[in-house]
Amino acid sequence: MLIKSFRNDEFVDREKEIKFLLDWFNKIPKEILWLYGPKSCGKTTLIEYIVENELFEDFENLKPKDNYWVRYINLRGKLISSYETFLESFIKPEEEYITQKGISAGVSIAVITLKAEVLKQVKERKKDLFDALIDELNKKLKKENKKPILIIDEIQTLEDIYINGEREFLKEFLNFCVRLTKELHLSHVVILSSNTIFINRIYNEAKLKETSTFYKIDHLDKETTFKYLDYHNIPKEKQSLIWDYLGGSIYRLQKFLRDRDKFASIEDYLNKQVELALSEIKHIFIMEMENEEIDIFKQIAKTIAENGFYLLKDKEDKKFVKVVSFMSQKEILFFDPLSDKIKGNNRLYEKAFERLN
Ligand SMILES: Nc1ncnc2c1ncn2[C@@H]1O[C@H](COP(=O)(O)OP(=O)(O)OP(=O)(O)O)[C@@H](O)[C@H]1O
Ligand SMILES: [Mg+2]
């Protein structure tokens, strides 16, 4: 395990994932790559680290490594309510954009430019946006021999957006991604989502399944977690206990390192966190769930507490599926569409499941 510095903070491990992604980018684009994993496990941080440190020689001055041509669009927090707002946010006229000064590197790589004339045609619906983008990428490749990589985070934001009232934007966007990878081998496409119910829908669409690879970014494993705790001088005899309560969630481990001094002991801290997780779940029960749904959830939670996971079977009662879906949206459960296994979104919730009755 390595600890590097990223944005004046620590960047923990992820060597395996970085290697996987860099190997991926060195191959000819043939499939869309989907990155998924539990909430807050570090998907966005990982991809941003890779973009800024592995795909650029000098990120601030936008000097790419190895002829990469990278575009990274994070849709979180963006108010994309229509096709028009998407265009406004991410597609800019080349002539104007290049002359603008003082645009930060992060903003620059979130924008794709088209010739003003072409963009006008797109806005007037005389030219298809995706055809125009493919033309643009083709030109780039031919003239400058670039290796394009397109990365989109929080893709589910594009659901329920329509072009012309009836064409589904997300569908067309994913079609575009299939063309870029499987059909034209023009550009790599990496898509991230923290919403595995959404990923599950995609995974079950034959066309996308055949044209995609799904790669899970998980919490840290046990060995790496222990090394990380060693690095922060946490006594060996406490490490198993911390692993049992927090698992390898980097977010939870960092929070523990920040806050533990405010508590009488490590045990006290961990216990308090489980209580908070438990009250979060009970709050959802009271505010948002029917009694029957609560009973179903308790059955699932009990199985997870006892066996480590709950397996969603093919012929599962619809009501179970609904509860799993709801509690995954609430980020209490994590549903892995590839294995159909359901766990707590992180270990702390599983400890809370032990106390549910
Ligand atoms: N490898 C890492 N090293 C250090 N800190 C990390 C690492 N990965 C994640 N973090 C920290 O954990 C927190 C959550 O990470 P991040 O937002 O990247 O997760 P995510 O999986 O993208 O979450 P979401 O499911 O909400 O999209 C952040 O505060 C981030 O700084
Ligand atoms: Mg994220």
Coordinates of C-alpha atoms and ligand atoms in Angstrom, one line a residue:
M1 CA 0.0 0.0 0.0
L2 CA 1.3 3.4 -0.9
I3 CA 0.1 6.7 0.5
K4 CA 0.6 9.6 -2.0
S5 CA -0.2 13.2 -1.9
F6 CA -3.2 14.5 -3.8
R7 CA -4.6 18.0 -3.5
N8 CA -2.7 18.5 -0.3
D9 CA -4.2 15.5 1.3
E10 CA -3.4 11.8 1.4
F11 CA -4.3 9.5 -1.4
V12 CA -4.5 5.9 -0.1
D13 CA -3.6 2.8 -2.1
R14 CA -5.6 1.9 -5.2
E15 CA -2.5 0.6 -7.0
K16 CA -4.5 -2.4 -8.4
E17 CA -7.2 -0.2 -9.7
I18 CA -4.8 2.4 -11.2
K19 CA -2.9 -0.4 -13.0
F20 CA -6.2 -1.9 -14.3
L21 CA -7.3 1.5 -15.7
L22 CA -3.9 2.4 -17.3
D23 CA -3.7 -1.0 -18.9
W24 CA -7.3 -0.4 -20.2
F25 CA -6.3 2.9 -21.7
N26 CA -3.4 1.3 -23.5
K27 CA -5.6 -1.0 -25.4
I28 CA -7.8 -0.3 -28.4
P29 CA -11.2 0.9 -27.3
K30 CA -13.7 -1.9 -27.7
E31 CA -16.1 -1.6 -24.9
I32 CA -17.5 0.9 -22.5
L33 CA -16.0 0.7 -19.0
W34 CA -18.4 1.1 -16.1
L35 CA -17.0 1.8 -12.7
Y36 CA -19.4 1.1 -9.8
G37 CA -19.1 0.4 -6.1
P38 CA -20.5 1.3 -2.7
K39 CA -21.3 4.9 -1.8
S40 CA -18.3 7.0 -0.8
C41 CA -15.8 4.2 -1.5
G42 CA -13.7 6.6 -3.5
K43 CA -14.7 6.2 -7.2
T44 CA -14.6 9.9 -8.0
T45 CA -11.4 10.4 -6.1
L46 CA -9.7 7.5 -7.9
I47 CA -10.7 8.7 -11.4
E48 CA -9.7 12.3 -10.6
Y49 CA -6.4 11.2 -9.3
I50 CA -5.8 9.2 -12.4
V51 CA -6.8 12.0 -14.7
E52 CA -4.6 14.6 -12.9
N53 CA -1.6 12.5 -12.2
E54 CA -1.5 9.6 -14.7
L55 CA -3.1 11.1 -17.9
F56 CA -1.5 14.5 -17.6
E57 CA 2.2 15.4 -17.4
D58 CA 1.3 18.8 -16.0
F59 CA -2.4 19.1 -15.2
E60 CA -2.5 22.8 -14.3
N61 CA -1.0 23.7 -17.7
L62 CA -3.0 21.0 -19.5
K63 CA 0.0 19.2 -20.8
P64 CA -1.1 15.6 -21.4
K65 CA 1.0 12.5 -21.0
D66 CA 1.4 10.2 -23.9
N67 CA -0.8 12.0 -26.4
Y68 CA -3.9 11.4 -24.3
W69 CA -6.9 13.7 -25.0
V70 CA -9.0 13.6 -21.9
R71 CA -12.5 14.9 -21.2
Y72 CA -13.9 14.4 -17.7
I73 CA -17.4 15.5 -17.0
N74 CA -18.8 15.1 -13.4
L75 CA -22.6 15.6 -13.5
R76 CA -22.9 15.7 -9.7
G77 CA -24.3 19.0 -8.5
K78 CA -25.0 20.2 -12.1
L79 CA -28.5 21.2 -12.7
I80 CA -29.0 19.4 -16.0
S81 CA -32.7 19.7 -16.4
S82 CA -32.9 19.6 -20.2
Y83 CA -30.9 18.8 -23.3
E84 CA -30.4 22.5 -23.8
T85 CA -28.8 22.9 -20.4
F86 CA -26.5 20.0 -21.1
L87 CA -25.4 21.7 -24.3
E88 CA -24.9 25.0 -22.5
S89 CA -22.8 23.4 -19.8
F90 CA -20.5 21.2 -21.7
I91 CA -20.4 22.1 -25.4
K92 CA -18.8 25.4 -26.3
P93 CA -17.9 27.2 -29.5
E94 CA -14.2 26.5 -30.2
E95 CA -13.4 30.0 -31.5
E96 CA -14.6 31.8 -28.3
Y97 CA -13.5 29.2 -25.8
I98 CA -9.9 29.1 -26.8
T99 CA -9.4 32.8 -26.5
Q100 CA -10.8 32.9 -22.9
K101 CA -8.2 33.3 -20.3
G102 CA -8.2 32.1 -16.7
I103 CA -10.2 29.0 -17.1
S104 CA -9.0 26.4 -14.7
A105 CA -7.8 23.0 -15.9
G106 CA -10.6 21.2 -14.2
V107 CA -13.2 23.3 -16.0
S108 CA -11.3 23.1 -19.4
I109 CA -11.3 19.3 -19.4
A110 CA -15.1 19.3 -18.7
V111 CA -15.8 21.1 -22.0
I112 CA -15.9 19.8 -25.5
T113 CA -15.6 22.4 -28.2
L114 CA -17.2 22.4 -31.7
K115 CA -16.8 25.0 -34.4
A116 CA -19.3 27.8 -33.7
E117 CA -21.0 27.1 -37.0
V118 CA -21.4 23.4 -36.2
L119 CA -22.6 24.2 -32.7
K120 CA -25.2 26.6 -34.2
Q121 CA -26.5 23.8 -36.4
V122 CA -26.7 21.5 -33.5
K123 CA -28.6 24.0 -31.4
E124 CA -31.0 24.6 -34.3
R125 CA -31.4 20.8 -34.6
K126 CA -30.1 20.8 -38.2
K127 CA -27.2 18.5 -37.1
D128 CA -27.2 15.7 -34.6
L129 CA -25.0 16.5 -31.6
F130 CA -23.4 13.0 -31.5
D131 CA -22.6 13.0 -35.2
A132 CA -20.9 16.3 -34.7
L133 CA -18.9 15.0 -31.7
I134 CA -17.8 12.0 -33.7
D135 CA -16.7 14.2 -36.5
E136 CA -14.7 16.3 -34.0
L137 CA -13.0 13.3 -32.5
N138 CA -12.2 11.8 -35.9
K139 CA -10.6 15.1 -36.9
K140 CA -8.5 15.2 -33.7
L141 CA -7.3 11.6 -34.2
K142 CA -6.4 12.0 -37.8
K143 CA -4.6 15.3 -37.5
E144 CA -3.0 15.0 -34.1
N145 CA -2.8 11.3 -33.5
K146 CA -4.5 11.7 -30.1
K147 CA -5.7 9.0 -27.7
P148 CA -9.1 10.2 -26.6
I149 CA -10.6 9.2 -23.2
L150 CA -14.1 10.4 -22.3
I151 CA -15.1 10.0 -18.6
I152 CA -18.5 10.7 -17.2
D153 CA -19.3 10.6 -13.5
E154 CA -22.9 10.4 -12.1
I155 CA -24.3 9.4 -15.4
Q156 CA -27.7 8.6 -13.9
T157 CA -28.3 12.4 -13.8
L158 CA -29.1 12.2 -17.5
E159 CA -32.1 10.0 -16.9
D160 CA -35.5 11.6 -17.8
I161 CA -34.0 14.1 -20.2
Y162 CA -35.5 14.2 -23.6
I163 CA -34.4 15.6 -27.0
N164 CA -37.3 16.9 -28.9
G165 CA -39.8 15.6 -26.4
E166 CA -39.5 12.0 -27.3
R167 CA -35.9 10.9 -27.9
E168 CA -34.4 9.8 -24.7
F169 CA -31.1 11.7 -24.2
L170 CA -29.5 9.0 -22.0
K171 CA -30.3 6.3 -24.5
E172 CA -28.8 8.3 -27.4
F173 CA -25.8 9.2 -25.3
L174 CA -25.1 5.5 -24.5
N175 CA -25.6 4.7 -28.2
F176 CA -22.9 7.3 -28.9
C177 CA -20.6 5.6 -26.3
V178 CA -21.2 2.2 -28.0
R179 CA -20.3 3.8 -31.4
L180 CA -17.1 5.4 -30.0
T181 CA -15.9 2.1 -28.5
K182 CA -17.3 -1.1 -30.0
E183 CA -18.0 0.2 -33.5
L184 CA -15.4 2.9 -34.3
H185 CA -12.7 2.2 -31.7
L186 CA -12.3 6.0 -31.6
S187 CA -12.3 6.8 -27.9
H188 CA -12.3 5.1 -24.5
V189 CA -15.4 5.7 -22.5
V190 CA -15.5 5.4 -18.7
I191 CA -18.8 5.8 -17.0
L192 CA -19.1 6.0 -13.2
S193 CA -22.2 5.8 -11.1
S194 CA -22.9 5.6 -7.4
N195 CA -26.4 4.3 -8.1
T196 CA -26.2 0.5 -8.6
I197 CA -30.0 0.3 -9.1
F198 CA -29.3 2.3 -12.2
I199 CA -26.2 0.2 -13.1
N200 CA -28.4 -2.9 -12.7
R201 CA -30.9 -1.6 -15.2
I202 CA -28.0 -1.0 -17.7
Y203 CA -26.5 -4.4 -16.8
N204 CA -29.7 -6.1 -17.7
E205 CA -30.1 -4.4 -21.1
A206 CA -28.7 -7.0 -23.5
K207 CA -27.2 -4.5 -25.9
L208 CA -25.3 -2.6 -23.2
K209 CA -24.2 -5.8 -21.4
E210 CA -22.6 -7.0 -24.6
T211 CA -20.7 -3.8 -25.2
S212 CA -19.6 -3.1 -21.6
T213 CA -17.2 -4.2 -18.9
F214 CA -18.2 -3.6 -15.3
Y215 CA -15.4 -3.1 -12.9
K216 CA -16.1 -2.8 -9.2
I217 CA -14.3 -0.2 -7.0
D218 CA -14.7 -1.5 -3.4
H219 CA -13.7 -0.4 0.0
L220 CA -10.1 -1.3 1.0
D221 CA -9.4 -4.9 1.8
K222 CA -8.3 -6.1 5.3
E223 CA -4.6 -6.2 4.7
T224 CA -4.5 -2.7 3.2
T225 CA -6.7 -1.3 6.0
F226 CA -4.3 -2.7 8.7
K227 CA -1.4 -1.2 6.9
Y228 CA -3.2 2.1 6.7
L229 CA -3.9 2.0 10.4
D230 CA -0.2 1.1 11.0
Y231 CA 0.8 4.1 9.1
H232 CA -1.3 6.3 11.4
N233 CA 0.2 4.5 14.5
I234 CA -3.0 2.9 15.6
P235 CA -2.0 0.1 18.0
K236 CA -2.0 -3.4 16.5
E237 CA -4.3 -4.7 19.2
K238 CA -7.0 -2.2 18.3
Q239 CA -6.9 -2.8 14.5
S240 CA -9.1 -5.9 14.4
L241 CA -11.8 -4.1 16.3
I242 CA -11.7 -1.1 14.0
W243 CA -11.8 -3.4 11.0
D244 CA -14.8 -5.1 12.5
Y245 CA -16.7 -1.8 12.9
L246 CA -15.5 0.3 10.0
G247 CA -14.3 -2.2 7.5
G248 CA -12.1 -0.7 4.7
S249 CA -14.2 2.4 4.1
I250 CA -11.5 5.1 3.5
Y251 CA -14.1 7.8 4.3
R252 CA -15.0 6.1 7.7
L253 CA -11.4 5.4 8.6
Q254 CA -10.4 9.0 7.9
K255 CA -13.3 10.3 9.9
F256 CA -12.2 8.0 12.8
L257 CA -8.6 9.4 12.6
R258 CA -9.9 12.9 12.7
D259 CA -12.5 12.5 15.5
R260 CA -11.3 9.8 17.8
D261 CA -9.7 12.2 20.3
K262 CA -13.0 13.6 21.1
F263 CA -14.1 10.3 22.6
A264 CA -13.1 8.5 25.8
S265 CA -11.8 5.5 23.9
I266 CA -11.7 3.8 20.5
E267 CA -14.5 1.5 21.8
D268 CA -16.6 4.5 22.8
Y269 CA -16.1 6.1 19.3
L270 CA -17.0 2.9 17.4
N271 CA -20.0 2.3 19.6
K272 CA -21.3 5.8 19.1
Q273 CA -20.9 5.4 15.3
V274 CA -23.0 2.3 15.3
E275 CA -25.7 4.0 17.3
L276 CA -25.8 6.8 14.8
A277 CA -26.1 4.4 11.9
L278 CA -28.9 2.6 13.7
S279 CA -30.8 5.8 14.4
E280 CA -30.4 6.8 10.7
I281 CA -32.0 3.5 9.7
K282 CA -34.8 3.9 12.3
H283 CA -35.5 7.4 11.1
I284 CA -36.1 6.0 7.6
F285 CA -38.4 3.4 9.1
I286 CA -40.5 6.0 10.8
M287 CA -40.6 8.5 8.1
E288 CA -40.7 6.5 4.9
M289 CA -41.6 2.8 5.3
E290 CA -44.6 0.7 5.9
N291 CA -44.6 -2.0 8.6
E292 CA -44.5 -4.8 6.0
E293 CA -41.5 -3.2 4.3
I294 CA -39.7 -2.8 7.7
D295 CA -40.2 -6.5 8.4
I296 CA -38.8 -7.4 5.1
F297 CA -35.8 -5.1 5.6
K298 CA -35.2 -6.7 9.0
Q299 CA -35.1 -10.1 7.5
I300 CA -32.6 -9.0 4.9
A301 CA -30.5 -7.2 7.5
K302 CA -30.5 -10.3 9.8
T303 CA -29.2 -12.5 7.0
I304 CA -26.5 -10.0 6.2
A305 CA -25.5 -9.8 9.9
E306 CA -25.4 -13.6 10.1
N307 CA -23.9 -14.6 6.8
G308 CA -22.2 -11.5 5.5
F309 CA -24.6 -11.0 2.6
Y310 CA -28.1 -11.5 1.3
L311 CA -28.6 -13.1 -2.1
L312 CA -31.3 -11.6 -4.3
K313 CA -32.7 -14.6 -6.1
D314 CA -34.2 -14.6 -9.6
K315 CA -37.7 -15.5 -8.4
E316 CA -37.6 -13.1 -5.4
D317 CA -40.8 -11.7 -4.1
K318 CA -41.4 -8.2 -5.8
K319 CA -41.7 -6.7 -2.3
F320 CA -38.2 -7.7 -1.4
V321 CA -36.8 -6.2 -4.6
K322 CA -38.6 -3.0 -3.8
V323 CA -37.2 -2.8 -0.3
V324 CA -33.7 -3.6 -1.5
S325 CA -34.0 -0.9 -4.2
F326 CA -35.3 1.6 -1.7
M327 CA -32.7 1.0 0.9
S328 CA -29.9 1.1 -1.8
Q329 CA -31.2 4.5 -2.9
K330 CA -30.9 5.5 0.7
E331 CA -27.3 4.2 0.7
I332 CA -27.9 1.8 3.6
L333 CA -27.6 -1.3 1.4
F334 CA -25.2 -1.9 -1.4
F335 CA -26.5 -4.1 -4.2
D336 CA -23.9 -5.6 -6.5
P337 CA -25.7 -6.3 -9.9
L338 CA -22.9 -8.6 -11.0
S339 CA -23.2 -11.1 -8.1
D340 CA -26.7 -10.2 -6.9
K341 CA -25.2 -10.0 -3.4
I342 CA -26.6 -7.4 -1.0
K343 CA -24.5 -6.0 1.8
G344 CA -24.4 -3.0 4.0
N345 CA -23.2 0.0 2.1
N346 CA -20.3 -0.1 4.5
R347 CA -19.4 -2.2 7.5
L348 CA -20.9 0.2 10.0
Y349 CA -24.4 -0.4 8.7
E350 CA -23.8 -4.1 9.0
K351 CA -22.9 -3.6 12.7
A352 CA -26.1 -1.6 13.1
F353 CA -28.0 -4.6 11.5
E354 CA -26.8 -6.8 14.3
R355 CA -28.6 -4.5 16.7
L356 CA -31.9 -4.3 14.8
N357 CA -34.8 -6.1 16.4
Ligands
LIG1 N1 -7.9 6.7 -2.2 C1 -8.3 7.6 -1.3 N2 -7.4 8.2 -0.5 C2 -7.8 9.2 0.3 N3 -9.0 9.6 0.5 C3 -10.0 9.0 -0.3 C4 -9.6 8.0 -1.2 N4 -10.8 7.6 -1.8 C5 -11.7 8.4 -1.3 N5 -11.3 9.2 -0.4 C6 -12.1 10.1 0.5 O1 -13.3 9.5 0.7 C7 -14.4 10.4 0.5 C8 -15.4 9.8 -0.5 O2 -14.7 9.6 -1.8 P1 -15.5 9.8 -3.2 O3 -16.4 11.0 -3.2 O4 -14.4 9.8 -4.2 O5 -16.3 8.5 -3.2 P2 -17.4 8.0 -4.4 O6 -17.3 6.6 -4.4 O7 -17.1 8.8 -5.6 O8 -18.7 8.5 -3.7 P3 -20.2 8.6 -4.3 O9 -20.7 7.2 -4.2 O10 -20.9 9.6 -3.5 O11 -20.0 9.1 -5.7 C9 -13.8 11.7 0.0 O12 -13.8 12.6 1.1 C10 -12.4 11.4 -0.4 O13 -11.5 12.4 -0.1
MG2 MG -18.5 9.9 -6.8

